[in-house]
Tab-separated table of C-alpha atoms in Angstrom:
chain	number	residue	atom	x	y	z
A	539	UNK	CA	-11.392	211.466	174.845
A	540	UNK	CA	-11.528	214.996	176.242
A	541	UNK	CA	-8.301	215.943	174.405
A	542	UNK	CA	-9.751	214.610	171.167
A	543	UNK	CA	-12.867	216.749	171.625
A	544	UNK	CA	-10.754	219.832	172.315
A	545	UNK	CA	-8.643	219.163	169.213
A	546	UNK	CA	-11.793	218.703	167.138
A	547	UNK	CA	-13.252	221.959	168.451
A	548	UNK	CA	-9.994	223.826	167.718
A	549	UNK	CA	-9.870	222.357	164.230
A	550	UNK	CA	-13.474	223.376	163.546
A	551	UNK	CA	-12.791	226.889	164.860
A	552	UNK	CA	-9.683	227.210	162.664
A	553	UNK	CA	-11.635	226.040	159.623
A	554	UNK	CA	-14.501	228.457	160.351
A	555	UNK	CA	-12.035	231.343	160.756
A	556	UNK	CA	-10.284	230.448	157.490
A	557	UNK	CA	-13.615	230.396	155.622
A	558	UNK	CA	-14.525	233.775	157.156
A	559	UNK	CA	-11.079	235.147	156.184
A	560	UNK	CA	-11.590	234.159	152.543
A	561	UNK	CA	-14.747	236.316	152.420
A	562	UNK	CA	-13.445	239.236	154.526
A	563	UNK	CA	-9.742	239.608	153.747
A	564	UNK	CA	-9.666	243.355	154.300
A	565	UNK	CA	-11.176	243.130	157.801
A	566	UNK	CA	-8.935	245.060	160.176
A	567	UNK	CA	-6.711	246.600	157.505
A	568	UNK	CA	-7.800	250.176	158.255
A	569	UNK	CA	-6.800	249.739	161.901
A	570	UNK	CA	-3.450	248.243	160.928
A	571	UNK	CA	-2.760	250.905	158.283
A	572	UNK	CA	-3.731	253.904	160.422
A	573	UNK	CA	-2.676	252.817	163.914
A	574	UNK	CA	-0.315	249.822	163.982
A	575	UNK	CA	1.951	250.609	161.007
A	576	UNK	CA	2.701	254.239	162.002
A	577	UNK	CA	3.262	253.138	165.603
A	578	UNK	CA	5.796	250.501	164.498
A	579	UNK	CA	7.559	253.074	162.314
A	580	UNK	CA	7.659	255.798	165.023
A	581	UNK	CA	9.059	253.423	167.641
A	582	UNK	CA	11.874	252.286	165.339
A	583	UNK	CA	10.839	248.657	165.683
A	584	UNK	CA	11.151	248.075	161.963
A	585	UNK	CA	14.584	249.603	161.384
A	586	UNK	CA	15.861	247.897	164.527
A	587	UNK	CA	14.690	244.429	163.487
A	588	UNK	CA	17.935	243.616	161.623
A	589	UNK	CA	16.190	242.769	158.375
A	590	UNK	CA	13.358	240.645	159.753
A	591	UNK	CA	10.994	243.546	159.078
A	592	UNK	CA	11.390	246.323	156.531
A	593	UNK	CA	9.467	249.254	155.101
A	594	UNK	CA	8.312	249.408	151.518
A	595	UNK	CA	8.024	252.996	150.266
A	596	UNK	CA	5.476	253.356	147.494
A	597	UNK	CA	3.409	256.064	145.822
A	598	UNK	CA	-0.374	256.066	146.272
A	599	UNK	CA	-2.272	255.419	143.040
A	600	UNK	CA	-4.964	258.015	143.700
A	601	UNK	CA	-3.314	260.485	146.077
A	602	UNK	CA	0.230	260.484	144.700
A	603	UNK	CA	1.602	260.608	148.257
A	604	UNK	CA	4.564	258.516	149.377
A	605	UNK	CA	3.545	255.821	151.838
A	606	UNK	CA	5.588	253.494	154.047
A	607	UNK	CA	4.248	250.025	154.808
A	608	UNK	CA	5.924	247.500	157.154
A	609	UNK	CA	6.519	244.135	155.474
A	610	UNK	CA	8.523	240.930	155.922
A	611	UNK	CA	10.907	240.659	152.937
A	612	UNK	CA	12.536	237.427	151.797
A	613	UNK	CA	15.683	237.843	149.728
A	614	UNK	CA	15.848	236.047	146.367
A	615	UNK	CA	18.686	235.669	143.869
A	616	UNK	CA	17.710	238.835	141.970
A	617	UNK	CA	15.678	240.859	144.481
A	618	UNK	CA	13.033	240.252	147.134
A	619	UNK	CA	9.754	238.408	147.621
A	620	UNK	CA	7.099	239.735	150.013
A	621	UNK	CA	4.034	237.852	151.232
A	622	UNK	CA	0.735	239.661	150.631
A	623	UNK	CA	-1.909	238.085	152.915
A	624	UNK	CA	-4.852	239.982	151.426
A	625	UNK	CA	-3.785	239.125	147.874
A	626	UNK	CA	-5.108	241.281	145.050
A	627	UNK	CA	-7.025	243.405	147.565
A	628	UNK	CA	-3.829	244.792	149.128
A	629	UNK	CA	-3.646	248.548	148.575
A	630	UNK	CA	0.132	248.791	148.995
A	631	UNK	CA	0.747	245.923	146.558
A	632	UNK	CA	-1.600	247.531	144.030
A	633	UNK	CA	0.314	250.822	144.445
A	634	UNK	CA	3.644	249.108	143.770
A	635	UNK	CA	2.240	247.245	140.761
A	636	UNK	CA	0.762	250.468	139.322
A	637	UNK	CA	3.979	252.450	139.794
A	638	UNK	CA	6.244	249.630	138.625
A	639	UNK	CA	8.820	250.350	141.333
A	640	UNK	CA	9.304	251.010	145.036
A	641	UNK	CA	11.962	251.406	147.690
A	642	UNK	CA	12.756	248.904	150.392
A	643	UNK	CA	14.160	250.258	153.667
A	644	UNK	CA	15.934	247.472	155.540
A	645	UNK	CA	17.636	248.732	158.679
A	646	UNK	CA	19.992	251.473	157.520
A	647	UNK	CA	19.870	250.502	153.818
A	648	UNK	CA	17.586	251.815	151.075
A	649	UNK	CA	17.163	249.597	147.997
A	650	UNK	CA	15.469	250.570	144.750
A	651	UNK	CA	13.339	247.724	143.399
A	652	UNK	CA	11.367	247.427	140.178
A	653	UNK	CA	9.483	244.995	137.890
A	654	UNK	CA	6.893	243.911	140.482
A	655	UNK	CA	4.964	240.708	139.796
A	656	UNK	CA	2.150	239.273	141.920
A	657	UNK	CA	2.608	235.492	142.183
A	658	UNK	CA	0.425	232.697	143.494
A	659	UNK	CA	1.977	230.455	146.165
A	660	UNK	CA	2.284	227.620	143.622
A	661	UNK	CA	4.713	229.831	141.628
A	662	UNK	CA	7.055	230.238	144.606
A	663	UNK	CA	9.939	227.758	144.481
A	664	UNK	CA	10.677	225.816	147.661
A	665	UNK	CA	7.303	226.387	149.335
A	666	UNK	CA	6.162	223.071	150.902
A	667	UNK	CA	3.089	221.502	149.292
A	668	UNK	CA	0.730	221.707	152.300
A	669	UNK	CA	1.707	225.332	152.979
A	670	UNK	CA	1.296	226.159	149.284
A	671	UNK	CA	-2.175	224.584	149.216
A	672	UNK	CA	-3.254	226.410	152.393
A	673	UNK	CA	-1.955	229.784	151.167
A	674	UNK	CA	-3.647	229.270	147.793
A	675	UNK	CA	-6.941	228.462	149.523
A	676	UNK	CA	-6.656	231.518	151.784
A	677	UNK	CA	-5.913	233.787	148.812
A	678	UNK	CA	-2.376	234.784	149.850
A	679	UNK	CA	-0.077	236.097	147.132
A	680	UNK	CA	3.604	236.970	146.890
A	681	UNK	CA	4.997	240.170	145.393
A	682	UNK	CA	8.278	239.508	143.598
A	683	UNK	CA	10.530	242.528	143.063
A	684	UNK	CA	13.849	242.789	141.222
A	685	UNK	CA	16.836	244.941	142.091
A	686	UNK	CA	16.555	248.053	139.928
A	687	UNK	CA	20.174	247.632	138.828
A	688	UNK	CA	19.506	244.134	137.468
A	689	UNK	CA	20.915	240.905	138.877
A	690	UNK	CA	23.786	242.760	140.559
A	691	UNK	CA	23.323	243.868	144.187
A	692	UNK	CA	21.086	246.922	144.460
A	693	UNK	CA	22.450	250.392	145.070
A	694	UNK	CA	22.364	250.949	148.792
A	695	UNK	CA	22.128	254.319	150.467
A	696	UNK	CA	22.144	254.911	154.226
A	697	UNK	CA	18.859	256.232	155.607
A	698	UNK	CA	19.059	259.927	156.409
A	699	UNK	CA	21.125	260.934	153.379
A	700	UNK	CA	19.368	262.735	150.527
A	701	UNK	CA	17.584	260.204	148.378
A	702	UNK	CA	15.865	261.157	145.116
A	703	UNK	CA	12.113	261.381	145.587
A	704	UNK	CA	9.834	258.666	144.293
A	705	UNK	CA	7.878	260.045	141.358
A	706	UNK	CA	4.167	260.419	141.931
A	707	UNK	CA	1.798	258.752	139.516
A	708	UNK	CA	0.253	261.358	137.164
A	709	UNK	CA	-3.356	262.128	138.059
């Protein structure tokens, strides 16, 4: 009986947190963007993750500065798909959508990606039904990006070599 009560309490806590999350998706993003992300980048934890983590380089919509955001990319037949937990409120996803392109730094490779599309979990093939329903309810989205070269493998350039600059969005 005690285990059942504990499970019920954990379930209620998880439900309460999920409801809170739906109303406050951007809670904690400033801390992550200003402290955690730069720390991960400086320590080399992203480039050393062997593709599990990557950096998306994008141009700020308002500032025009190039930003680097750690993400978890999933390779698709013609590019990559990236989960966006804060959905339409994600600043980096909005930057990529506004610019229409970005760069993905995976380990020592740099890939140019374009044609970004924000998808709902129900549009993602192969996502199990319960996971899809939960992600929909929480407001998660997926950003689908295509290789800039088309369906062929993207042009890869080792990090550290001169790479053409991303163009800033006109003010």
